[in-house]
mmCIF file of C-alpha atoms in Angstrom:
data_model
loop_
_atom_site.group_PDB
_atom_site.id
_atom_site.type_symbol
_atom_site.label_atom_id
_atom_site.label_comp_id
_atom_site.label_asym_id
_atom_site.label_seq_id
_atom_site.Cartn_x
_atom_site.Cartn_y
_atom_site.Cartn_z
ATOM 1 C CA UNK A 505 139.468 135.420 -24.416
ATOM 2 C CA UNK A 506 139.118 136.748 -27.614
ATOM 3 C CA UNK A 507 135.744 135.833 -29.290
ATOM 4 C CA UNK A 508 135.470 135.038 -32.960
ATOM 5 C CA UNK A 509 132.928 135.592 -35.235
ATOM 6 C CA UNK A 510 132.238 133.819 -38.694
ATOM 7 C CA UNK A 511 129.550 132.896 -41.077
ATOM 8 C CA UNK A 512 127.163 130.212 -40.006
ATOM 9 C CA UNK A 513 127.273 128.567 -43.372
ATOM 10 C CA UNK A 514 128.314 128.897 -46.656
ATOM 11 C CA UNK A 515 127.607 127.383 -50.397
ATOM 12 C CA UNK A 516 129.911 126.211 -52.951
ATOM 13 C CA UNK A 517 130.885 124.360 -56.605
ATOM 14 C CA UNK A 518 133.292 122.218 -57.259
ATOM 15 C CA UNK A 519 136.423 124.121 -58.394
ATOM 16 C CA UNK A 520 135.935 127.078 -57.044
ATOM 17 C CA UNK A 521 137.780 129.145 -54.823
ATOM 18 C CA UNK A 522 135.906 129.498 -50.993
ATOM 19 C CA UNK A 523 137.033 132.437 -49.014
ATOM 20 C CA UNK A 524 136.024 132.342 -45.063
ATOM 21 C CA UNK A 525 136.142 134.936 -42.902
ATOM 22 C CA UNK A 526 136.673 135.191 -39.394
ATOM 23 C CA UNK A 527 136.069 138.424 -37.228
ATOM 24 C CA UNK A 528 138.094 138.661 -34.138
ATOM 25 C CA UNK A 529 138.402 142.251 -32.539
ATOM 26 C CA UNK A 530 140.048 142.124 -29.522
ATOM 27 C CA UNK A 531 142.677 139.628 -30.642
ATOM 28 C CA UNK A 532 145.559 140.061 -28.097
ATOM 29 C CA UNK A 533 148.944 140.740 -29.600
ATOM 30 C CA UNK A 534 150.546 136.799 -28.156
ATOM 31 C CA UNK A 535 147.670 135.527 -29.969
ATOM 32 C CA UNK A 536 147.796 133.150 -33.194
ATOM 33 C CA UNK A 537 145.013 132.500 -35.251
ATOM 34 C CA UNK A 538 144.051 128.700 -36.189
ATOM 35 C CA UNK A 539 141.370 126.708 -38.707
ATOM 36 C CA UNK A 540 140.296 123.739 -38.480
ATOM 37 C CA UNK A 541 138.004 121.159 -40.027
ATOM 38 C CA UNK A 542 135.376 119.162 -39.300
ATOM 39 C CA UNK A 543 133.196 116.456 -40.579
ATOM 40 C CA UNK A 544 130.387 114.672 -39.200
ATOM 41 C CA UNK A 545 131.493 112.458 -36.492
ATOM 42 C CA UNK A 546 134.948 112.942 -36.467
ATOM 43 C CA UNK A 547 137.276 115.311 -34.310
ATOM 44 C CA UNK A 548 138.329 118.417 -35.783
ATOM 45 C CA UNK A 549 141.443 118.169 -37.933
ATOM 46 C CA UNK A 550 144.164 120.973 -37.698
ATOM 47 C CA UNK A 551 143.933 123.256 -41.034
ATOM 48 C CA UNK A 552 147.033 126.182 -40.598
ATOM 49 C CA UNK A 553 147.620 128.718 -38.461
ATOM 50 C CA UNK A 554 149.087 132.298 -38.246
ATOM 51 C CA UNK A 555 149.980 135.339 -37.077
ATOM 52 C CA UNK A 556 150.580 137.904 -39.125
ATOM 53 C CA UNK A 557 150.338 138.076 -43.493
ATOM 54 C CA UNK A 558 150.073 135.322 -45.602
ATOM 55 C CA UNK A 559 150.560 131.535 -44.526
ATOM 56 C CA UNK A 560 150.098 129.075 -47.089
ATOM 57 C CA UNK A 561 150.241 124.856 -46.656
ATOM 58 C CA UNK A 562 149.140 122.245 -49.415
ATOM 59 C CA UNK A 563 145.266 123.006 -48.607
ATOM 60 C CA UNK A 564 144.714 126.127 -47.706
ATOM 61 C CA UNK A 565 145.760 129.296 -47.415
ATOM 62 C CA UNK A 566 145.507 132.059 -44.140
ATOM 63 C CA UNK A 567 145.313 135.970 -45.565
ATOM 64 C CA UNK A 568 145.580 138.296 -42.220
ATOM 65 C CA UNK A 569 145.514 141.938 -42.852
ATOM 66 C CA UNK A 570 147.737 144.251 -40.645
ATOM 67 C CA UNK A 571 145.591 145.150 -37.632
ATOM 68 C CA UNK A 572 144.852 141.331 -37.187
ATOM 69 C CA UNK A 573 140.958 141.704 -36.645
ATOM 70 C CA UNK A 574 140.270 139.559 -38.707
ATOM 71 C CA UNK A 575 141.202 136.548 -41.259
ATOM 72 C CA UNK A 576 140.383 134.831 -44.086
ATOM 73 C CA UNK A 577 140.946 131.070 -45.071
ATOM 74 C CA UNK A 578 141.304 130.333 -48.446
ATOM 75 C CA UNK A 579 140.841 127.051 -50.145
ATOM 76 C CA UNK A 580 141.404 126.503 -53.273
ATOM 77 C CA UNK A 581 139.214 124.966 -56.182
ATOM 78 C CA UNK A 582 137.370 123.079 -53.627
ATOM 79 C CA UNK A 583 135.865 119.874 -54.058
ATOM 80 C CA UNK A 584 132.743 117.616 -52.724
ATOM 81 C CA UNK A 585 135.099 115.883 -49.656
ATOM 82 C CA UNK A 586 135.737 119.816 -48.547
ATOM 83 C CA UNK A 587 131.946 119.492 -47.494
ATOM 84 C CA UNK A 588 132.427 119.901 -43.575
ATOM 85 C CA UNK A 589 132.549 122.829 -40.770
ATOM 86 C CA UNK A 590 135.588 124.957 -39.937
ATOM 87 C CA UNK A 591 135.821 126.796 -37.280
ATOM 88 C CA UNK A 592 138.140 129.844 -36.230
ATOM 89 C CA UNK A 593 140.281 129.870 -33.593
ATOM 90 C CA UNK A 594 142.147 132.581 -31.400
ATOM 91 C CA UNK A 595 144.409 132.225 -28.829
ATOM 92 C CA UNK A 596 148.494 132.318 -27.768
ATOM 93 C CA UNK A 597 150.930 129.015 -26.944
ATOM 94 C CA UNK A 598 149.350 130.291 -23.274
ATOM 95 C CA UNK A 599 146.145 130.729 -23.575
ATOM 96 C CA UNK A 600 143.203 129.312 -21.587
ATOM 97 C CA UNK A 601 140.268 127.308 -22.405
ATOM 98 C CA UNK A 602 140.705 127.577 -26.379
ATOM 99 C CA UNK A 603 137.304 128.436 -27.657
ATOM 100 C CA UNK A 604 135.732 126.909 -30.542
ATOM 101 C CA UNK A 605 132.785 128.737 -31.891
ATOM 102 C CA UNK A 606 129.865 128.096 -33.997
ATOM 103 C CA UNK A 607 132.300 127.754 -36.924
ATOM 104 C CA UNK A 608 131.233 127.827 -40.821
ATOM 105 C CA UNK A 609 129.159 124.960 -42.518
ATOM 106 C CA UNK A 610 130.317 124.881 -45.815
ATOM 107 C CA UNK A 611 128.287 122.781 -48.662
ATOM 108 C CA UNK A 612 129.929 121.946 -51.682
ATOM 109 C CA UNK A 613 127.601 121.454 -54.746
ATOM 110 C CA UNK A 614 128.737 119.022 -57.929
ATOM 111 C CA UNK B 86 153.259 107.360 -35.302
ATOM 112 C CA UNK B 87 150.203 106.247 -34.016
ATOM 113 C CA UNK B 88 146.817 109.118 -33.399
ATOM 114 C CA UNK B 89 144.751 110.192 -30.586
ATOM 115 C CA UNK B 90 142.961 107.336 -29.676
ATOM 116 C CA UNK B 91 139.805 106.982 -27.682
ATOM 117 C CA UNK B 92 137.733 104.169 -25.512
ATOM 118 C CA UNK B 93 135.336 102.814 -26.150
ATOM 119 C CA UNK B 94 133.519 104.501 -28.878
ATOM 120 C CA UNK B 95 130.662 103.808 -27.994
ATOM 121 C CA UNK B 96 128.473 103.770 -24.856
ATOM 122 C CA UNK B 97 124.871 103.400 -23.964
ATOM 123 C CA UNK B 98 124.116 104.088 -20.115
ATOM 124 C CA UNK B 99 121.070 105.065 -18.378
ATOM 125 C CA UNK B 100 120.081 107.853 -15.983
ATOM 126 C CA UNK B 101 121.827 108.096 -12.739
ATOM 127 C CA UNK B 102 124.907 105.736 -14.096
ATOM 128 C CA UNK B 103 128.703 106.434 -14.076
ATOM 129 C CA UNK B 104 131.089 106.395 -17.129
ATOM 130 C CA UNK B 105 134.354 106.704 -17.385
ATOM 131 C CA UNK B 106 136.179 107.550 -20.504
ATOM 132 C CA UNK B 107 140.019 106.729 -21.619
ATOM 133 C CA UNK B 108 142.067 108.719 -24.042
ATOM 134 C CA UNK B 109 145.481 107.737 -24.912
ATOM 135 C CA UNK B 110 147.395 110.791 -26.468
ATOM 136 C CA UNK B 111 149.811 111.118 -29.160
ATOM 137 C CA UNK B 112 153.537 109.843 -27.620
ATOM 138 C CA UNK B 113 155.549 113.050 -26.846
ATOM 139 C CA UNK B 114 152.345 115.178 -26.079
ATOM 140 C CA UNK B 115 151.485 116.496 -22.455
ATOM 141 C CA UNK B 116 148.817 118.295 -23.072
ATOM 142 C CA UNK B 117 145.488 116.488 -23.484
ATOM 143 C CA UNK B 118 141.654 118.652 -23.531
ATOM 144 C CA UNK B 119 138.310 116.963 -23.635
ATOM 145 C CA UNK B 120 135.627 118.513 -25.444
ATOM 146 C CA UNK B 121 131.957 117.757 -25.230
ATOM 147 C CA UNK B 122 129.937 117.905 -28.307
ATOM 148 C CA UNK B 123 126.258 118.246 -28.995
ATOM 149 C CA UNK B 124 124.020 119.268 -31.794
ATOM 150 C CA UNK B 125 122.955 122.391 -30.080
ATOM 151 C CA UNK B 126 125.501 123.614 -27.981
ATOM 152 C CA UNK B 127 128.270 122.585 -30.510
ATOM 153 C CA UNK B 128 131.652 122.171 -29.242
ATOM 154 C CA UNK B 129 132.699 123.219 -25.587
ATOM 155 C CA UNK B 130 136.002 122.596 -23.008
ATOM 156 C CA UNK B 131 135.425 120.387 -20.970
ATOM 157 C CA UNK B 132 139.058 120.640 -19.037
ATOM 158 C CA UNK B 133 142.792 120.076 -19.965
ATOM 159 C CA UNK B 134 145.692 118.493 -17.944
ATOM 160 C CA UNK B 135 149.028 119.029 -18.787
ATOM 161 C CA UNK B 136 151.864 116.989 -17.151
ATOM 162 C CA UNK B 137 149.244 115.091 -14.658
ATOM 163 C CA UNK B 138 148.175 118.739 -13.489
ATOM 164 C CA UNK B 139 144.443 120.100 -14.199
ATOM 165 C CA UNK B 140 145.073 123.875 -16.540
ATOM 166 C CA UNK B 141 142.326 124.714 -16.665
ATOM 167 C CA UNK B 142 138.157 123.788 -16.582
ATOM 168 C CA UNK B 143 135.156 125.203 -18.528
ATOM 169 C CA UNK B 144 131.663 125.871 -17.179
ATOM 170 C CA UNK B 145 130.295 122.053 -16.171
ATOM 171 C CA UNK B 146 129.508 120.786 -13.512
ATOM 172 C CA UNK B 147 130.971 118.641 -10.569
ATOM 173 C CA UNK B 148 129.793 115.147 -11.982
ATOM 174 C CA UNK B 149 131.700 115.941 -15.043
ATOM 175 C CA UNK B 150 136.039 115.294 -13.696
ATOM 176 C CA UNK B 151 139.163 113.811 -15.123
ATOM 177 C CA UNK B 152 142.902 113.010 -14.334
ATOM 178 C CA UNK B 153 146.357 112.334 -16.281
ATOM 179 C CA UNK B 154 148.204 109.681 -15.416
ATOM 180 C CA UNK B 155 152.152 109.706 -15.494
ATOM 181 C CA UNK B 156 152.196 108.566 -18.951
ATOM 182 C CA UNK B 157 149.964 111.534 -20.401
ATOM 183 C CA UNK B 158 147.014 109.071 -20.979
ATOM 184 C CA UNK B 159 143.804 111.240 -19.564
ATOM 185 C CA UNK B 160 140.129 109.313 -18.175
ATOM 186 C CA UNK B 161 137.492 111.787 -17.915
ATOM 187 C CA UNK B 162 134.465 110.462 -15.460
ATOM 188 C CA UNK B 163 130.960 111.652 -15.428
ATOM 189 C CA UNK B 164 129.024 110.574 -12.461
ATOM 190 C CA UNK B 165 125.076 110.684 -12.179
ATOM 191 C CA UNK B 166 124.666 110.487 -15.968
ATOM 192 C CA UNK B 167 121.836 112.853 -16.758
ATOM 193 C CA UNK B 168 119.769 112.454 -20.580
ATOM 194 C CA UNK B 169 121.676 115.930 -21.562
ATOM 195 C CA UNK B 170 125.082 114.348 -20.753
ATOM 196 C CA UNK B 171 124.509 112.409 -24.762
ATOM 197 C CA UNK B 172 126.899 113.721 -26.491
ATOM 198 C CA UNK B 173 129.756 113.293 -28.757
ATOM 199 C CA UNK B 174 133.355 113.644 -26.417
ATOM 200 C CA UNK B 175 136.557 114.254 -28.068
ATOM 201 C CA UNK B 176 139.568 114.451 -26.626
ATOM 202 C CA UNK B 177 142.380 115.996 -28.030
ATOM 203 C CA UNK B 178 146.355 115.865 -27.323
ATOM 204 C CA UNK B 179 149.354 118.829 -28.076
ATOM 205 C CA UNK B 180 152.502 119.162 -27.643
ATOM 206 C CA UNK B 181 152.144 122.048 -25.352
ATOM 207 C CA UNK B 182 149.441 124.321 -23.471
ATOM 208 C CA UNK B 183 147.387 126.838 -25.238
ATOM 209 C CA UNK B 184 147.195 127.363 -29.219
ATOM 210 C CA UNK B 185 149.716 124.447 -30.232
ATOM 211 C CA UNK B 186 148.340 121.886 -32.926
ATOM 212 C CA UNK B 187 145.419 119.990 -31.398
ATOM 213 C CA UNK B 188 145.077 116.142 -32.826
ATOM 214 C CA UNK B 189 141.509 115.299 -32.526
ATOM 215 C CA UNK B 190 140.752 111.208 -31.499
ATOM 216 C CA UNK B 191 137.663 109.651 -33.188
ATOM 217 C CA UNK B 192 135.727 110.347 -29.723
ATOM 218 C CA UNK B 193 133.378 108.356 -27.733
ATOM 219 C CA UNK B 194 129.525 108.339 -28.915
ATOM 220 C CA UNK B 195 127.880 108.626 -25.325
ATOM 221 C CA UNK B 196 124.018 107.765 -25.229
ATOM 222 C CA UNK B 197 121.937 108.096 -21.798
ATOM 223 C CA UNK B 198 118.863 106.442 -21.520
#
């Protein structure tokens, strides 16, 4: 399973752009990499995922660099309801027991 | 079309207790996970069943088991409720094994006394 790694939390303003990265080293070459979100009390919502590049949706987008060891989500001008956890996920359309890790608190200030 | 949902949301048992908990998932989807959560140990795999058939299990014990009916709704039970068993537990459907798109339910809010 490949392990991730990410910040345990991060600060923020209103409007500005938030840039989280995820480490994953021994990412396996079926593997995708996925975000999600989380607030307090809730199940985690489905963010975007990718494999390779650039993905981009309507709220985020997913910068992976060539050797795929790691990733960055991107969101854009972020505002107070952004306030939650994400976490970073690695695995293929196979893969076992999908691990979700500590994942990023991220605190948006007004 | 309707979302993950999850009964009851809420539960208070005590020590030694049984529980069972239901989780209907999205129409079309086969694959359904449970995931315990907790302040301090954050969010861990329970198990996931895929077309009635248990994929795979994480590191819990015995007292903690589930099934998947024909339909693709999933019960999980946890027998001999211990004070540690409190948590948050999500389950989560996909269309297919592995990395798909997980939709989250609302979870149930378990409290042992």
């Amino acid at each position: 399973l490949a392990k991730t790694t990410q910040p345990i939390s991060m600060d923020s303003y209103e409007g500005q752009e938030v840039n989280i990265t995820c480490s994953h080293n021994n990412i396996a070459t079926n593997d995708y990499i996925t975000w999600y979100q989380q607030f307090p009390s809730q199940g985690p919502r489905f963010i975007i995922q990718g494999y390779k590049t650039k993905v981009t949706n309507e709220v985020a987008s997913l910068f992976i660099p060539a050797d795929r060891k790691s990733s960055t989500l991107s969101l854009p001008r972020v505002s107070l309801s952004d306030t939650a956890v994400y976490y970073c996920l690695v695995g293929g359309y196979d893969t076992d027991k999908l691990i979700f890790g500590t994942g990023t608190r991220l605190q948006v200030f007004p | 079309k309707a979302g993950v949902t999850q009964t009851p949301r809420y539960l208070i048992k005590t020590r030694g207790q049984q529980v069972t908990l239901s989780c209907s998932p999205i129409s079309g989807h086969r694959s359904v996970s449970w995931y315990q959560q907790t302040p301090g140990q954050g969010l861990q795999f329970l198990f996931e069943y895929f077309s009635e058939t248990q994929r795979n299990k994480g590191n819990f014990p015995g007292r903690f088991s589930g099934r998947q009916f024909s339909n693709s709704r999933s019960e999980m039970n946890v027998s001999t409720l211990e004070l540690g068993d409190s948590a948050l537990y999500l389950c989560a459907s996909s269309l297919g094994q592995g990395n798909y798109e997980q939709f989250f339910g609302p979870g149930t809010r378990l409290t042992v006394l």
